[in-house]
Short mmCIF file of C-alpha atoms in Angstrom, two decimals:
data_model
loop_
_atom_site.label_atom_id
_atom_site.label_comp_id
_atom_site.label_asym_id
_atom_site.label_seq_id
_atom_site.Cartn_x
_atom_site.Cartn_y
_atom_site.Cartn_z
CA MET A 1 -12.95 101.92 -183.11
CA LYS A 2 -9.88 102.33 -180.90
CA ARG A 3 -8.60 105.20 -183.05
CA SER A 4 -11.95 107.04 -182.95
CA ILE A 5 -12.07 106.77 -179.16
CA LEU A 6 -8.47 107.98 -178.99
CA MET A 7 -9.20 111.04 -181.12
CA LEU A 8 -12.18 111.95 -178.93
CA ALA A 9 -10.05 111.65 -175.82
CA CYS A 10 -7.25 113.69 -177.34
CA SER A 11 -9.70 116.41 -178.37
CA ALA A 12 -10.94 116.72 -174.80
CA VAL A 13 -7.38 116.78 -173.47
CA LEU A 14 -6.18 119.41 -175.92
CA PHE A 15 -9.21 121.60 -175.17
CA ALA A 16 -8.59 121.52 -171.45
CA GLY A 17 -4.80 121.41 -171.37
CA ILE A 18 -2.79 118.47 -169.98
CA SER A 19 -0.16 117.61 -167.42
CA PHE A 20 1.65 114.33 -167.96
CA ARG A 21 4.81 112.37 -167.17
CA LEU A 22 6.60 110.56 -169.97
CA ARG A 23 6.76 106.79 -169.69
CA PRO A 24 10.26 105.61 -168.75
CA VAL A 25 11.99 103.71 -171.53
CA PRO A 26 13.79 100.51 -170.41
CA SER A 27 17.52 100.53 -171.14
CA SER A 28 17.12 97.60 -173.52
CA ASP A 29 14.78 99.56 -175.78
CA SER A 30 16.11 100.95 -179.02
CA PRO A 31 15.99 104.67 -179.95
CA THR A 32 13.05 103.78 -182.16
CA ASP A 33 11.21 102.43 -179.13
CA ALA A 34 12.04 105.57 -177.17
CA ARG A 35 10.55 107.75 -179.85
CA ARG A 36 7.43 105.59 -179.91
CA TYR A 37 6.95 105.77 -176.13
CA ASN A 38 7.56 109.46 -175.67
CA HIS A 39 5.87 111.15 -178.61
CA PHE A 40 2.24 111.82 -179.37
CA PRO A 41 0.80 109.26 -181.80
CA SER A 42 1.14 109.50 -185.54
CA ASP A 43 -0.43 107.38 -188.25
CA SER A 44 2.54 105.02 -188.12
CA CYS A 45 2.49 104.67 -184.32
CA ASP A 46 1.46 101.55 -182.45
CA LEU A 47 -1.61 102.75 -180.52
CA ASP A 48 -0.99 100.22 -177.74
CA SER A 49 2.28 102.01 -176.87
CA ILE A 50 0.79 105.47 -176.25
CA VAL A 51 1.97 107.13 -173.05
CA ARG A 52 -0.62 107.15 -170.26
CA ILE A 53 -1.44 110.60 -168.86
CA ARG A 54 -1.31 110.94 -165.09
CA TRP A 55 -3.48 114.05 -164.78
CA VAL A 56 -5.83 115.91 -167.11
CA ASN A 57 -7.13 119.45 -166.56
CA PHE A 58 -10.78 118.58 -167.08
CA SER A 59 -13.07 121.18 -168.64
CA PRO A 60 -16.45 119.93 -169.89
CA TYR A 61 -17.32 122.99 -172.02
CA THR A 62 -17.10 121.17 -175.34
CA LYS A 63 -20.35 122.06 -177.08
CA PRO A 64 -21.00 125.22 -179.15
CA GLY A 65 -21.86 128.20 -176.99
CA GLN A 66 -20.73 126.63 -173.75
CA ASN A 67 -18.29 128.57 -171.59
CA PRO A 68 -17.75 129.12 -167.85
CA ASN A 69 -18.78 132.79 -168.07
CA ASN A 70 -22.38 131.78 -168.76
CA LEU A 71 -23.69 131.57 -165.21
CA ASN A 72 -27.06 130.29 -166.41
CA LEU A 73 -25.48 127.21 -167.94
CA VAL A 74 -25.52 123.90 -166.08
CA ILE A 75 -23.42 121.13 -167.62
CA PRO A 76 -25.51 117.94 -167.63
CA ASP A 77 -24.18 114.74 -166.08
CA SER A 78 -24.57 112.93 -169.41
CA GLN A 79 -22.05 115.27 -171.07
CA ILE A 80 -19.58 114.87 -168.21
CA ILE A 81 -19.94 111.10 -168.24
CA ALA A 82 -19.30 110.89 -171.98
CA LEU A 83 -16.09 112.89 -171.65
CA LEU A 84 -14.88 110.93 -168.63
CA ASP A 85 -15.56 107.62 -170.36
CA SER A 86 -13.60 108.78 -173.41
CA LEU A 87 -10.58 109.63 -171.22
CA ARG A 88 -10.62 106.64 -168.91
CA PRO A 89 -8.33 104.40 -171.01
CA TYR A 90 -5.69 107.12 -171.24
CA ALA A 91 -5.62 109.06 -167.93
CA ASP A 92 -5.32 108.22 -164.24
CA GLY A 93 -6.70 111.41 -162.71
CA ILE A 94 -8.41 114.71 -163.40
CA ARG A 95 -8.26 118.24 -162.02
CA THR A 96 -11.52 120.20 -161.92
CA PHE A 97 -12.03 123.97 -161.99
CA GLY A 98 -15.16 124.77 -160.03
CA THR A 99 -17.94 123.51 -157.81
CA GLN A 100 -21.04 125.11 -159.31
CA HIS A 101 -23.24 124.92 -162.43
CA GLY A 102 -22.93 121.16 -162.78
CA LEU A 103 -19.18 121.05 -162.14
CA GLU A 104 -19.83 119.98 -158.55
CA ASN A 105 -20.90 116.59 -159.93
CA ILE A 106 -17.62 115.91 -161.74
CA PRO A 107 -15.67 114.52 -158.74
CA ARG A 108 -18.38 111.98 -157.89
CA LEU A 109 -18.81 110.89 -161.51
CA ALA A 110 -15.04 110.65 -161.93
CA LYS A 111 -14.56 108.60 -158.77
CA GLU A 112 -17.31 106.22 -159.89
CA ARG A 113 -15.18 105.60 -163.00
CA GLY A 114 -11.93 105.00 -161.16
CA PHE A 115 -10.24 108.37 -161.56
CA LYS A 116 -8.23 110.15 -158.92
CA VAL A 117 -9.53 113.69 -158.46
CA ILE A 118 -7.94 117.04 -157.66
CA VAL A 119 -10.93 119.16 -156.74
CA GLY A 120 -10.60 122.73 -157.96
CA ILE A 121 -12.44 125.50 -156.10
CA TRP A 122 -12.82 128.53 -158.35
CA LEU A 123 -12.38 131.96 -156.74
CA ASP A 124 -13.07 135.29 -158.42
CA PHE A 125 -13.44 138.98 -157.63
CA GLU A 126 -15.35 140.00 -154.50
CA SER A 127 -15.98 143.59 -155.57
CA ASP A 128 -19.72 143.21 -154.94
CA SER A 129 -22.05 141.04 -152.90
CA ALA A 130 -22.66 138.68 -155.82
CA GLY A 131 -18.95 137.96 -156.17
CA LEU A 132 -18.58 137.34 -152.45
CA ALA A 133 -21.60 135.03 -152.48
CA ALA A 134 -20.22 133.10 -155.46
CA ASN A 135 -16.88 132.49 -153.71
CA LYS A 136 -18.61 131.40 -150.52
CA ALA A 137 -20.76 128.96 -152.53
CA GLN A 138 -17.65 127.59 -154.26
CA ILE A 139 -16.01 126.98 -150.88
CA ALA A 140 -19.14 125.44 -149.35
CA ASN A 141 -19.67 123.11 -152.32
CA GLY A 142 -15.99 122.16 -152.31
CA ILE A 143 -16.17 121.26 -148.64
CA LYS A 144 -19.20 119.08 -149.28
CA ILE A 145 -17.36 117.26 -152.08
CA ILE A 146 -14.44 116.67 -149.70
CA GLN A 147 -16.67 115.43 -146.91
CA ASP A 148 -18.48 113.11 -149.31
CA GLY A 149 -15.16 111.41 -150.09
CA TYR A 150 -14.61 112.52 -153.69
CA ALA A 151 -11.32 114.44 -153.32
CA ASP A 152 -7.74 113.14 -153.36
CA SER A 153 -6.38 116.67 -153.09
CA VAL A 154 -7.76 120.19 -153.41
CA ILE A 155 -6.71 123.36 -155.20
CA VAL A 156 -8.22 126.53 -153.77
CA GLY A 157 -8.16 129.26 -156.41
CA SER A 158 -6.62 129.22 -159.86
CA GLU A 159 -4.34 132.16 -160.73
CA VAL A 160 -6.24 134.55 -158.46
CA LEU A 161 -3.01 136.40 -157.62
CA TYR A 162 -2.04 136.65 -161.28
CA ARG A 163 -5.49 138.01 -162.20
CA LYS A 164 -5.61 140.12 -159.02
CA ASN A 165 -8.98 138.63 -158.06
CA LEU A 166 -8.06 138.47 -154.36
CA THR A 167 -5.30 139.62 -152.05
CA ALA A 168 -2.81 137.08 -150.76
CA THR A 169 -4.30 137.52 -147.29
CA LYS A 170 -7.80 136.66 -148.48
CA LEU A 171 -6.56 133.70 -150.49
CA VAL A 172 -4.76 132.32 -147.43
CA GLN A 173 -7.98 132.65 -145.43
CA TYR A 174 -9.83 130.52 -147.97
CA ILE A 175 -7.00 127.99 -148.13
CA ASN A 176 -6.99 127.66 -144.34
CA GLN A 177 -10.77 127.29 -144.26
CA VAL A 178 -10.54 124.32 -146.60
CA LYS A 179 -7.48 122.89 -144.83
CA ALA A 180 -9.42 122.78 -141.57
CA VAL A 181 -11.74 120.26 -143.21
CA CYS A 182 -9.05 118.38 -145.12
CA ALA A 183 -6.40 117.98 -142.42
CA PRO A 184 -8.25 115.30 -140.40
CA LEU A 185 -8.83 113.41 -143.65
CA ASN A 186 -5.16 113.66 -144.74
CA ILE A 187 -6.16 115.43 -147.94
CA PRO A 188 -3.51 117.93 -149.12
CA VAL A 189 -4.54 121.45 -150.13
CA SER A 190 -2.86 123.98 -152.38
CA CYS A 191 -3.57 126.80 -154.82
CA ALA A 192 -2.55 127.20 -158.45
CA ASP A 193 -0.81 130.35 -159.62
CA VAL A 194 2.03 131.70 -161.71
CA TYR A 195 5.28 130.85 -159.96
CA TYR A 196 6.59 134.40 -159.59
CA TYR A 197 3.39 135.47 -157.84
CA LEU A 198 3.85 132.60 -155.41
CA VAL A 199 7.48 133.55 -154.81
CA ALA A 200 6.37 137.13 -154.16
CA ASN A 201 3.80 135.92 -151.61
CA PRO A 202 5.53 133.49 -149.23
CA SER A 203 2.50 133.48 -146.93
CA VAL A 204 0.55 131.70 -149.67
CA ILE A 205 3.28 129.09 -150.12
CA ALA A 206 3.42 128.58 -146.37
CA ALA A 207 -0.33 127.94 -146.26
CA CYS A 208 -0.16 125.25 -148.97
CA ASP A 209 0.54 121.57 -148.34
CA PHE A 210 2.16 121.29 -151.79
CA VAL A 211 3.06 123.63 -154.63
#
């Protein structure tokens, strides 16, 4: 039973991508112990010694035909809950990637299960009124999640500079809009992007509480 739960959790993690810190190995441990602590499990591994993941990039699009480009799709709470429950024994926190189409429920459901949550606000092109409206809805929903107490930190935009969705100036405006809500609550705010785009845009780094 433990192995089947593990495989389900690992499948969700590998689908979404992971960020983790290796468990420190006490100096008294042998090289064999070090290998056991710091490698992914194999058939010969003691499952009780698996490293615990600090943060998981959480994407709930796990069923056939589901993807974030389908704007008519709403991920049901039951699907989110099943994935969160499968990850709970192995991860401390999750990072989300949007605040619409059912994703706005992830922070609350995660908090109810003891996770820490980095709330991700997805930003895209604003080349037409629909794109502008979508970004404004993402920001508004993200602010509501923050005000409801379901955010430990916030990421405004994911690789928008890399994909050239928005200018650095516009991204900073959105970051500052969210920071105005988060600052009194001591919730740090950042964005996620490729490092050389951040280096090339110091105004974005300056606007972020962490990078």
